[in-house]
Amino acid sequence: MADAWRHVRANAAGIFGTKMRSVVHEANQQGIADAVRQQMDFGLQILSHGLVPILEPEVSLKSETRGEAEAHLLAAFQEQLERVPEGQQVMLKLTIPSEPNLYLPLVEHPKVLRLVALSGGYERDEACRELAKNRGMIASFSRATLQDLRAQQSDEEFDAALGKAIDKIAAASVA
């Protein structure tokens, strides 16, 4: 009952959605499939309450088997997206893939509202370069957006640094 009440309050407050996050450190096919299935289980509950689930299994940039892990992640999502009811969509928040456009089938999937990219620990310039190689992905960069902001900056310096970061990231999102 408490969960239902939280969703009622979230809907009343105009909340769009909520996310689940996990981290993939290696290309363990079964582990990745299990993580994606678990995220989709929660995602379907969130959908049933009128909210948009944001599924975020981040593949570590430091993984020695990153490319293989990303391929397993793609396959797991292609399978799990079949569980999403017709006419409904989820959002995916994934690390920028090491192979450009690897996730294009997810970008184009009718049950994916949007595929947003994590900067994953890249510095902003590198994150923007990598994102620009991937059609249809848009940025959701937290650390990369904030990297040049300092408490000691004047309001004008802060606004200028933030504006420059946003402009660069927006440009990479539509490249």
XYZ file of N, CA and C in Angstrom:
525
model
N 0.812 -1.184 0.000
C 0.000 0.000 0.000
C 0.865 1.262 0.000
N 1.996 1.211 0.707
C 2.872 2.387 0.763
C 3.379 2.748 -0.627
N 3.748 1.732 -1.441
C 4.214 2.002 -2.798
C 3.145 2.692 -3.620
N 1.907 2.203 -3.532
C 0.810 2.809 -4.292
C 0.627 4.269 -3.869
N 0.724 4.547 -2.589
C 0.565 5.915 -2.106
C 1.671 6.818 -2.644
N 2.904 6.315 -2.690
C 4.017 7.102 -3.230
C 3.762 7.449 -4.692
N 3.260 6.494 -5.459
C 2.980 6.753 -6.871
C 1.842 7.754 -7.035
N 0.832 7.668 -6.185
C -0.267 8.635 -6.234
C 0.285 10.030 -5.950
N 1.115 10.141 -4.932
C 1.721 11.442 -4.599
C 2.612 11.932 -5.730
N 3.375 11.032 -6.340
C 4.259 11.420 -7.445
C 3.439 11.937 -8.622
N 2.363 11.235 -8.965
C 1.508 11.685 -10.065
C 0.887 13.037 -9.747
N 0.421 13.208 -8.530
C -0.216 14.466 -8.134
C 0.778 15.628 -8.190
N 2.048 15.333 -7.958
C 3.081 16.366 -7.967
C 3.629 16.624 -9.373
N 3.120 15.890 -10.372
C 3.586 16.081 -11.738
C 4.928 15.435 -12.026
N 5.308 14.437 -11.237
C 6.567 13.732 -11.448
C 6.482 12.940 -12.752
N 7.515 13.008 -13.563
C 7.558 12.358 -14.867
C 7.879 10.875 -14.746
N 8.899 10.564 -13.974
C 9.344 9.181 -13.878
C 10.369 9.014 -12.782
N 10.928 7.831 -12.734
C 11.952 7.519 -11.746
C 12.917 6.524 -12.360
N 14.131 6.452 -11.815
C 15.126 5.581 -12.427
C 15.643 4.527 -11.462
N 16.148 3.477 -12.062
C 16.862 2.419 -11.360
C 18.255 2.385 -11.959
N 19.269 2.226 -11.129
C 20.649 2.229 -11.610
C 21.368 0.983 -11.132
N 22.151 0.418 -12.024
C 23.061 -0.658 -11.667
C 24.338 -0.437 -12.465
N 25.398 -1.137 -12.088
C 26.680 -0.980 -12.771
C 27.152 -2.343 -13.232
N 27.582 -2.399 -14.495
C 28.121 -3.626 -15.095
C 29.634 -3.469 -15.162
N 30.340 -4.405 -14.527
C 31.802 -4.334 -14.503
C 32.469 -5.312 -15.465
N 31.733 -6.328 -15.898
C 32.325 -7.305 -16.808
C 31.248 -7.915 -17.688
N 31.687 -8.569 -18.755
C 30.783 -9.137 -19.747
C 30.270 -10.505 -19.301
N 29.496 -10.505 -18.236
C 28.859 -11.732 -17.763
C 27.442 -11.750 -18.342
N 27.238 -12.575 -19.376
C 25.976 -12.564 -20.109
C 24.776 -12.800 -19.198
N 24.862 -13.803 -18.331
C 23.737 -14.106 -17.444
C 23.522 -12.996 -16.425
N 24.603 -12.467 -15.875
C 24.480 -11.379 -14.910
C 23.849 -10.139 -15.528
N 24.239 -9.821 -16.749
C 23.665 -8.663 -17.441
C 22.197 -8.915 -17.743
N 21.876 -10.106 -18.224
C 20.469 -10.447 -18.506
C 19.634 -10.349 -17.232
N 20.174 -10.823 -16.118
C 19.446 -10.754 -14.840
C 19.242 -9.310 -14.396
N 20.266 -8.477 -14.545
C 20.162 -7.070 -14.139
C 19.118 -6.343 -14.989
N 19.124 -6.575 -16.286
C 18.158 -5.921 -17.170
C 16.749 -6.430 -16.876
N 16.606 -7.719 -16.632
C 15.283 -8.276 -16.286
C 14.774 -7.655 -14.981
N 15.649 -7.528 -13.986
C 15.250 -6.926 -12.716
C 14.840 -5.464 -12.922
N 15.613 -4.730 -13.706
C 15.249 -3.338 -13.958
C 13.910 -3.261 -14.697
N 13.683 -4.162 -15.648
C 12.413 -4.149 -16.370
C 11.261 -4.528 -15.446
N 11.475 -5.445 -14.514
C 10.426 -5.782 -13.539
C 9.967 -4.530 -12.806
N 10.920 -3.764 -12.310
C 10.576 -2.521 -11.621
C 9.979 -1.505 -12.598
N 10.533 -1.465 -13.801
C 10.024 -0.542 -14.812
C 8.562 -0.791 -15.134
N 8.159 -2.040 -15.218
C 6.759 -2.365 -15.510
C 5.850 -1.946 -14.354
N 6.333 -2.071 -13.125
C 5.555 -1.584 -11.977
C 5.377 -0.072 -12.061
N 6.449 0.615 -12.409
C 6.399 2.076 -12.518
C 5.432 2.489 -13.623
N 5.495 1.818 -14.763
C 4.567 2.097 -15.856
C 3.115 1.914 -15.415
N 2.864 0.889 -14.614
C 1.487 0.595 -14.191
C 0.911 1.700 -13.311
N 1.770 2.560 -12.804
C 1.324 3.677 -11.964
C 1.354 5.011 -12.709
N 1.526 4.936 -14.033
C 1.459 6.154 -14.837
C 2.726 6.985 -14.871
N 3.836 6.415 -14.443
C 5.124 7.114 -14.475
C 6.019 6.470 -15.542
N 7.041 7.178 -15.962
C 7.979 6.653 -16.953
C 9.205 6.095 -16.236
N 9.494 4.812 -16.437
C 10.712 4.253 -15.841
C 11.939 4.644 -16.658
N 13.001 4.941 -15.944
C 14.285 5.245 -16.576
C 15.235 4.132 -16.128
N 15.578 3.255 -17.066
C 16.383 2.077 -16.758
C 17.847 2.409 -17.056
N 18.719 2.218 -16.053
C 20.095 2.696 -16.153
C 21.114 1.652 -15.709
N 21.382 0.672 -16.557
C 22.495 -0.230 -16.259
C 23.777 0.321 -16.902
N 24.594 0.971 -16.108
C 25.809 1.633 -16.608
C 26.931 0.616 -16.778
N 27.510 0.567 -17.974
C 28.691 -0.271 -18.209
C 29.910 0.569 -17.872
N 30.737 0.062 -16.991
C 31.928 0.790 -16.558
C 32.885 1.024 -17.726
N 33.351 2.264 -17.850
C 34.347 2.580 -18.879
C 35.651 1.832 -18.627
N 35.872 1.406 -17.394
C 37.112 0.730 -17.025
C 37.054 -0.779 -17.237
N 35.906 -1.287 -17.659
C 35.765 -2.725 -17.865
C 36.686 -3.208 -18.977
N 37.418 -4.272 -18.712
C 38.292 -4.852 -19.731
C 37.491 -5.557 -20.814
N 36.223 -5.843 -20.542
C 35.355 -6.523 -21.509
C 34.168 -5.628 -21.872
N 34.424 -4.339 -21.905
C 33.353 -3.358 -22.109
C 32.544 -3.608 -23.380
N 33.198 -3.762 -24.520
C 32.490 -3.965 -25.782
C 31.585 -5.177 -25.750
N 32.069 -6.256 -25.199
C 31.273 -7.481 -25.082
C 30.105 -7.269 -24.113
N 30.358 -6.567 -23.015
C 29.287 -6.276 -22.049
C 28.197 -5.436 -22.708
N 28.595 -4.460 -23.522
C 27.613 -3.620 -24.219
C 26.779 -4.441 -25.194
N 27.413 -5.389 -25.883
C 26.669 -6.256 -26.800
C 25.651 -7.109 -26.035
N 26.038 -7.624 -24.873
C 25.105 -8.396 -24.040
C 23.961 -7.511 -23.554
N 24.287 -6.277 -23.196
C 23.265 -5.339 -22.731
C 22.249 -5.061 -23.837
N 22.722 -4.838 -25.034
C 21.829 -4.617 -26.178
C 20.892 -5.809 -26.364
N 21.452 -7.006 -26.370
C 20.630 -8.211 -26.559
C 19.608 -8.370 -25.441
N 20.018 -8.108 -24.214
C 19.100 -8.248 -23.079
C 17.953 -7.244 -23.188
N 18.253 -6.011 -23.569
C 17.178 -5.023 -23.719
C 16.255 -5.371 -24.873
N 16.798 -5.865 -25.977
C 15.935 -6.230 -27.097
C 14.937 -7.309 -26.667
N 15.377 -8.216 -25.834
C 14.483 -9.258 -25.321
C 13.473 -8.683 -24.322
N 13.939 -7.894 -23.377
C 13.074 -7.391 -22.309
C 12.067 -6.340 -22.782
N 12.397 -5.601 -23.819
C 11.458 -4.586 -24.316
C 10.164 -5.200 -24.827
N 10.199 -6.472 -25.163
C 8.976 -7.153 -25.613
C 7.945 -7.236 -24.487
N 8.384 -7.096 -23.260
C 7.468 -7.155 -22.105
C 6.701 -5.850 -21.892
N 7.161 -4.772 -22.493
C 6.501 -3.475 -22.322
C 5.179 -3.516 -23.089
N 4.079 -3.166 -22.427
C 2.776 -3.200 -23.105
C 2.741 -2.271 -24.318
N 1.971 -2.667 -25.313
C 1.796 -1.838 -26.505
C 1.335 -0.439 -26.100
N 1.896 0.550 -26.771
C 1.506 1.926 -26.513
C 2.212 2.570 -25.333
N 3.067 1.813 -24.644
C 3.818 2.378 -23.523
C 5.302 2.348 -23.851
N 6.063 3.193 -23.146
C 7.486 3.315 -23.422
C 8.287 3.479 -22.136
N 9.542 3.090 -22.232
C 10.503 3.297 -21.151
C 11.624 4.177 -21.698
N 12.368 4.784 -20.786
C 13.585 5.497 -21.169
C 14.771 4.638 -20.766
N 15.828 4.716 -21.551
C 17.060 4.011 -21.235
C 18.161 5.048 -21.050
N 18.972 4.830 -20.030
C 20.086 5.725 -19.731
C 21.338 4.859 -19.684
N 22.132 4.913 -20.775
C 23.247 3.993 -20.949
C 24.556 4.747 -21.154
N 25.648 4.090 -20.817
C 26.968 4.621 -21.097
C 27.140 4.715 -22.609
N 27.802 5.731 -23.085
C 28.077 5.862 -24.517
C 28.824 4.604 -24.960
N 28.329 3.913 -25.983
C 28.968 2.651 -26.359
C 30.336 2.845 -27.009
N 31.189 1.845 -26.841
C 32.528 1.890 -27.436
C 32.454 1.730 -28.953
N 31.421 1.089 -29.458
C 31.193 0.964 -30.904
C 30.091 1.940 -31.292
N 30.422 2.955 -32.092
C 29.398 3.938 -32.457
C 28.134 3.290 -33.026
N 27.002 3.809 -32.596
C 25.679 3.388 -33.044
C 25.303 1.955 -32.673
N 26.040 1.359 -31.743
C 25.684 0.012 -31.298
C 24.237 -0.037 -30.806
N 23.818 1.008 -30.114
C 22.484 1.015 -29.522
C 21.414 1.597 -30.446
N 21.726 1.802 -31.717
C 20.749 2.347 -32.646
C 19.455 1.528 -32.684
N 19.501 0.192 -32.588
C 18.233 -0.552 -32.547
C 17.354 -0.156 -31.352
N 17.969 0.267 -30.255
C 17.190 0.721 -29.100
C 16.640 2.119 -29.344
N 17.436 2.978 -29.976
C 16.982 4.329 -30.310
C 15.731 4.243 -31.176
N 15.724 3.308 -32.099
C 14.635 3.173 -33.064
C 13.488 2.288 -32.583
N 13.625 1.677 -31.418
C 12.599 0.752 -30.914
C 11.353 1.539 -30.499
N 10.169 1.094 -30.916
C 8.943 1.844 -30.595
C 8.600 1.884 -29.103
N 9.195 1.020 -28.311
C 8.901 1.014 -26.877
C 9.944 1.775 -26.061
N 10.858 2.461 -26.759
C 11.867 3.297 -26.103
C 11.516 4.757 -26.379
N 11.169 5.471 -25.325
C 10.837 6.882 -25.441
C 12.061 7.696 -25.839
N 13.178 7.426 -25.184
C 14.406 8.160 -25.456
C 15.570 7.351 -24.909
N 16.692 7.405 -25.618
C 17.933 6.808 -25.136
C 18.863 7.954 -24.781
N 19.156 8.082 -23.496
C 20.036 9.145 -23.033
C 21.385 8.550 -22.641
N 22.415 9.340 -22.867
C 23.781 8.880 -22.657
C 24.347 9.415 -21.355
N 24.960 8.534 -20.610
C 25.737 8.911 -19.425
C 27.132 9.319 -19.883
N 27.713 10.301 -19.231
C 29.099 10.628 -19.558
C 30.025 9.547 -19.010
N 29.588 8.826 -18.015
C 30.309 7.655 -17.532
C 31.675 7.913 -16.940
N 32.003 9.154 -16.667
C 33.323 9.467 -16.133
C 34.247 10.100 -17.154
N 33.810 10.165 -18.418
C 34.591 10.904 -19.411
C 34.627 12.376 -19.017
N 35.709 13.060 -19.348
C 35.738 14.521 -19.288
C 34.766 15.019 -20.354
N 34.260 16.225 -20.196
C 33.212 16.737 -21.083
C 33.593 16.694 -22.559
N 34.787 17.155 -22.924
C 35.162 17.187 -24.342
C 35.137 15.786 -24.951
N 35.686 14.825 -24.235
C 35.698 13.450 -24.750
C 34.288 12.869 -24.784
N 33.497 13.136 -23.755
C 32.111 12.647 -23.730
C 31.339 13.208 -24.917
N 31.535 14.474 -25.220
C 30.840 15.097 -26.358
C 31.306 14.499 -27.681
N 32.605 14.269 -27.826
C 33.126 13.641 -29.056
C 32.518 12.255 -29.241
N 32.479 11.470 -28.175
C 31.941 10.109 -28.265
C 30.430 10.124 -28.511
N 29.724 11.001 -27.835
C 28.272 11.092 -28.025
C 27.927 11.464 -29.458
N 28.675 12.388 -30.042
C 28.389 12.854 -31.399
C 28.498 11.732 -32.432
N 29.157 10.638 -32.093
C 29.287 9.492 -33.003
C 28.046 8.593 -32.986
N 27.085 8.882 -32.109
C 25.946 7.993 -31.893
C 24.640 8.693 -32.225
N 24.071 8.323 -33.374
C 22.821 8.931 -33.836
C 21.681 8.608 -32.873
N 20.940 9.646 -32.527
C 19.728 9.458 -31.733
C 19.918 9.460 -30.229
N 21.144 9.378 -29.745
C 21.394 9.456 -28.307
C 21.510 10.924 -27.914
N 20.968 11.277 -26.763
C 21.130 12.626 -26.247
C 21.821 12.555 -24.890
N 22.429 13.652 -24.495
C 23.230 13.674 -23.276
C 22.392 13.752 -22.017
N 22.861 13.048 -21.021
C 22.406 13.203 -19.643
C 23.683 13.223 -18.811
N 24.448 14.285 -18.978
C 25.773 14.391 -18.375
C 25.695 15.202 -17.094
N 25.931 14.576 -15.979
C 25.955 15.303 -14.711
C 27.357 15.825 -14.434
N 28.283 14.894 -14.195
C 29.662 15.295 -13.876
C 30.278 16.130 -14.976
N 30.063 15.735 -16.230
C 30.668 16.459 -17.345
C 30.090 17.867 -17.479
N 28.850 18.055 -17.074
C 28.249 19.389 -17.122
C 28.849 20.288 -16.051
N 29.101 19.724 -14.897
C 29.517 20.511 -13.738
C 31.025 20.673 -13.580
N 31.821 20.037 -14.416
C 33.261 19.953 -14.168
C 33.977 21.292 -14.079
N 33.477 22.334 -14.723
C 34.163 23.630 -14.687
C 33.521 24.624 -13.722
N 32.554 24.188 -12.953
C 31.867 25.100 -12.038
C 32.550 25.086 -10.677
N 32.719 26.268 -10.093
C 33.396 26.416 -8.799
C 32.607 27.368 -7.914
N 32.594 27.089 -6.634
C 31.896 27.952 -5.675
C 32.497 29.352 -5.644
N 33.784 29.477 -5.971
C 34.464 30.767 -5.907
C 34.161 31.668 -7.106
N 33.491 31.148 -8.121
C 33.200 31.953 -9.309
C 32.155 33.018 -8.995
N 32.285 34.150 -9.690
C 31.233 35.164 -9.595
C 30.001 34.612 -10.307
N 28.865 35.252 -10.098
C 27.643 34.823 -10.780
C 27.837 34.834 -12.291
N 28.497 35.840 -12.800
C 28.718 35.962 -14.242
C 29.636 34.848 -14.750
N 30.715 34.564 -14.021
C 31.631 33.487 -14.423
C 30.933 32.132 -14.370
N 30.155 31.918 -13.313
C 29.410 30.669 -13.156
C 28.428 30.502 -14.313
N 27.638 31.538 -14.584
C 26.649 31.472 -15.668
C 27.320 31.235 -17.017
N 28.450 31.887 -17.253
C 29.172 31.728 -18.526
C 29.712 30.307 -18.664
N 30.293 29.766 -17.597
C 30.832 28.399 -17.644
C 29.717 27.385 -17.849
N 28.613 27.574 -17.137
C 27.487 26.652 -17.292
C 26.894 26.755 -18.695
N 26.747 27.955 -19.203
C 26.212 28.144 -20.553
C 27.089 27.501 -21.611
N 28.406 27.649 -21.465
C 29.347 27.043 -22.415
C 29.223 25.518 -22.383
N 29.128 24.946 -21.180
C 28.995 23.489 -21.045
C 27.705 23.003 -21.694
N 26.617 23.669 -21.409
C 25.311 23.267 -21.951
C 25.311 23.368 -23.467
N 25.880 24.443 -24.013
C 25.928 24.600 -25.474
C 26.718 23.469 -26.127
N 27.860 23.124 -25.537
C 28.705 22.067 -26.107
C 28.008 20.715 -26.051
N 27.377 20.427 -24.917
C 26.687 19.139 -24.755
C 25.460 19.067 -25.658
N 24.725 20.155 -25.776
C 23.552 20.177 -26.664
C 23.972 19.943 -28.106
N 25.067 20.543 -28.526
C 25.553 20.365 -29.893
C 25.923 18.890 -30.147
N 26.540 18.250 -29.173
C 26.896 16.829 -29.324
C 25.657 15.950 -29.377
N 24.602 16.373 -28.725
C 23.358 15.584 -28.695
C 22.625 15.590 -30.026
N 22.876 16.580 -30.851
C 22.171 16.665 -32.129
C 23.106 16.463 -33.322
N 24.354 16.131 -33.045
C 25.336 15.949 -34.128
C 24.948 14.770 -35.006
